[in-house]
mmCIF file of C-alpha atoms in Angstrom:
data_model
loop_
_atom_site.group_PDB
_atom_site.id
_atom_site.type_symbol
_atom_site.label_atom_id
_atom_site.label_comp_id
_atom_site.label_asym_id
_atom_site.label_seq_id
_atom_site.Cartn_x
_atom_site.Cartn_y
_atom_site.Cartn_z
ATOM 1 C CA LEU G 1 89.161 103.628 94.397
ATOM 2 C CA MET G 2 90.274 106.931 96.136
ATOM 3 C CA ALA G 3 94.362 106.816 96.696
ATOM 4 C CA ILE G 4 95.546 106.731 100.278
ATOM 5 C CA HIS G 5 97.259 109.772 100.140
ATOM 6 C CA GLU G 6 93.951 112.005 98.720
ATOM 7 C CA ALA G 7 92.100 109.911 101.538
ATOM 8 C CA LEU G 8 94.505 111.538 104.586
ATOM 9 C CA GLU G 9 94.079 115.165 103.250
ATOM 10 C CA SER G 10 90.604 115.391 102.626
ATOM 11 C CA ALA G 11 90.223 114.187 106.502
ATOM 12 C CA MET G 12 92.385 116.781 107.582
ATOM 13 C CA ARG G 13 90.986 119.165 105.270
ATOM 14 C CA ASN G 14 87.693 118.416 106.207
ATOM 15 C CA GLU G 15 88.623 117.896 109.959
ATOM 16 C CA ASP G 16 86.972 113.851 109.349
ATOM 17 C CA TYR G 17 87.980 112.186 112.098
ATOM 18 C CA GLU G 18 86.300 109.093 112.028
ATOM 19 C CA GLY G 19 87.023 109.844 107.431
ATOM 20 C CA TYR G 20 90.214 109.343 109.500
ATOM 21 C CA LEU G 21 90.267 106.579 111.789
ATOM 22 C CA LYS G 22 88.397 104.321 108.605
ATOM 23 C CA LEU G 23 91.542 104.777 106.873
ATOM 24 C CA LEU G 24 93.033 102.222 109.184
ATOM 25 C CA HIS G 25 94.522 98.584 109.062
ATOM 26 C CA LYS G 26 92.840 97.219 112.471
ATOM 27 C CA ASP G 27 95.982 95.933 113.144
ATOM 28 C CA TYR G 28 97.031 99.278 112.907
ATOM 29 C CA GLN G 29 99.738 100.401 113.990
ATOM 30 C CA PHE G 30 102.443 103.739 115.362
ATOM 31 C CA VAL G 31 105.942 103.582 116.039
ATOM 32 C CA ARG G 32 106.741 107.060 118.231
ATOM 33 C CA HIS G 33 109.743 108.787 116.506
ATOM 34 C CA GLN G 34 111.225 110.053 119.794
ATOM 35 C CA THR G 35 111.176 106.734 121.499
ATOM 36 C CA GLY G 36 110.143 103.738 119.556
ATOM 37 C CA VAL G 37 107.547 102.858 121.198
ATOM 38 C CA THR G 38 104.963 101.222 119.149
ATOM 39 C CA VAL G 39 100.721 101.982 120.124
ATOM 40 C CA SER G 40 98.206 100.213 119.010
ATOM 41 C CA LEU G 41 95.029 101.194 117.191
ATOM 42 C CA ASP G 42 93.514 102.165 120.583
ATOM 43 C CA GLU G 43 96.331 103.973 121.598
ATOM 44 C CA TRP G 44 96.486 105.850 119.066
ATOM 45 C CA LYS G 45 93.192 106.435 118.586
ATOM 46 C CA PRO G 46 93.138 109.499 121.560
ATOM 47 C CA VAL G 47 96.393 110.795 120.544
ATOM 48 C CA VAL G 48 94.355 111.797 116.835
ATOM 49 C CA GLN G 49 91.700 113.162 118.421
ATOM 50 C CA SER G 50 93.823 115.229 120.369
ATOM 51 C CA MET G 51 95.406 116.557 116.997
ATOM 52 C CA PHE G 52 92.277 116.465 115.823
ATOM 53 C CA GLU G 53 90.241 118.862 118.580
ATOM 54 C CA ALA G 54 94.120 121.046 118.570
ATOM 55 C CA LYS G 55 93.941 121.947 114.620
ATOM 56 C CA LYS G 56 90.289 122.545 115.156
ATOM 57 C CA VAL G 57 90.169 125.308 117.283
ATOM 58 C CA GLY G 58 94.132 126.245 115.527
ATOM 59 C CA ASN G 59 97.133 124.919 118.067
ATOM 60 C CA LEU G 60 98.158 122.749 115.316
ATOM 61 C CA SER G 61 98.079 123.140 111.287
ATOM 62 C CA TRP G 62 99.960 121.635 108.276
ATOM 63 C CA GLU G 63 102.266 124.404 106.193
ATOM 64 C CA THR G 64 103.054 121.759 103.797
ATOM 65 C CA SER G 65 101.845 118.501 103.111
ATOM 66 C CA ARG G 66 103.083 116.371 99.427
ATOM 67 C CA CYS G 67 103.296 112.827 99.219
ATOM 68 C CA LEU G 68 106.846 111.761 97.922
ATOM 69 C CA TYR G 69 105.739 108.233 96.724
ATOM 70 C CA GLU G 70 102.211 106.267 96.899
ATOM 71 C CA ASN G 71 101.313 102.046 95.742
ATOM 72 C CA GLU G 72 99.477 99.951 97.399
ATOM 73 C CA ASP G 73 102.295 98.679 99.379
ATOM 74 C CA ILE G 74 103.715 101.749 100.920
ATOM 75 C CA LEU G 75 102.723 106.076 101.102
ATOM 76 C CA VAL G 76 105.516 108.273 102.238
ATOM 77 C CA MET G 77 104.961 111.370 103.166
ATOM 78 C CA HIS G 78 106.894 114.904 103.823
ATOM 79 C CA ASN G 79 105.275 117.558 106.403
ATOM 80 C CA VAL G 80 105.470 121.522 106.920
ATOM 81 C CA MET G 81 103.569 121.077 111.250
ATOM 82 C CA VAL G 82 102.993 124.539 112.550
ATOM 83 C CA PHE G 83 102.642 124.451 117.025
ATOM 84 C CA PRO G 84 101.330 127.168 118.911
ATOM 85 C CA ASP G 85 104.306 128.438 119.867
ATOM 86 C CA ASP G 86 105.189 129.033 115.964
ATOM 87 C CA THR G 87 108.158 126.449 116.155
ATOM 88 C CA LYS G 88 108.173 124.099 112.932
ATOM 89 C CA GLU G 89 108.574 120.810 112.220
ATOM 90 C CA ALA G 90 109.654 118.859 108.944
ATOM 91 C CA VAL G 91 107.801 115.987 109.000
ATOM 92 C CA MET G 92 108.607 112.171 107.232
ATOM 93 C CA VAL G 93 105.575 110.230 107.272
ATOM 94 C CA VAL G 94 105.871 106.855 106.329
ATOM 95 C CA HIS G 95 102.751 104.166 105.758
ATOM 96 C CA THR G 96 102.677 100.628 105.576
ATOM 97 C CA LEU G 97 99.581 100.040 103.737
ATOM 98 C CA LYS G 98 98.144 96.348 103.626
ATOM 99 C CA ASP G 99 94.899 95.579 102.302
ATOM 100 C CA GLY G 100 94.176 99.420 100.783
ATOM 101 C CA LYS G 101 94.635 100.988 104.632
ATOM 102 C CA ILE G 102 96.592 101.608 106.654
ATOM 103 C CA LEU G 103 98.887 98.843 108.487
ATOM 104 C CA LYS G 104 101.480 101.446 110.498
ATOM 105 C CA THR G 105 102.962 104.354 110.819
ATOM 106 C CA GLU G 106 106.539 105.964 111.319
ATOM 107 C CA THR G 107 108.202 109.170 111.252
ATOM 108 C CA GLY G 108 110.791 111.065 112.044
ATOM 109 C CA ALA G 109 110.910 115.038 112.962
ATOM 110 C CA THR G 110 113.553 117.920 112.654
ATOM 111 C CA PRO G 111 112.765 121.589 113.992
ATOM 112 C CA ILE G 112 113.201 123.836 111.969
ATOM 113 C CA LYS G 113 113.721 128.232 111.710
#
């Protein structure tokens, strides 16, 4: 069984939108760090699709992506994301896992130089 982190990294590296979606639980929720608003899987899909499209044309990239901790219940990651205007954010990502899939994602981002 491939770890969730490895599967996520593979989907991102290979620009595999469908592969990414297969990692999400049917009851998936994303909590927006800016507002605290929770969005459903159906609401999250177009956001992810736009992220994959931005990555494909070079408008979004990951400078680093590290797995800090993973077990059957949780995956904690730290990413440095680079945006088209050359700004960067350090992003802490916490995925709650259920049945081998990502049930909930919460993030926190800090602008960095």
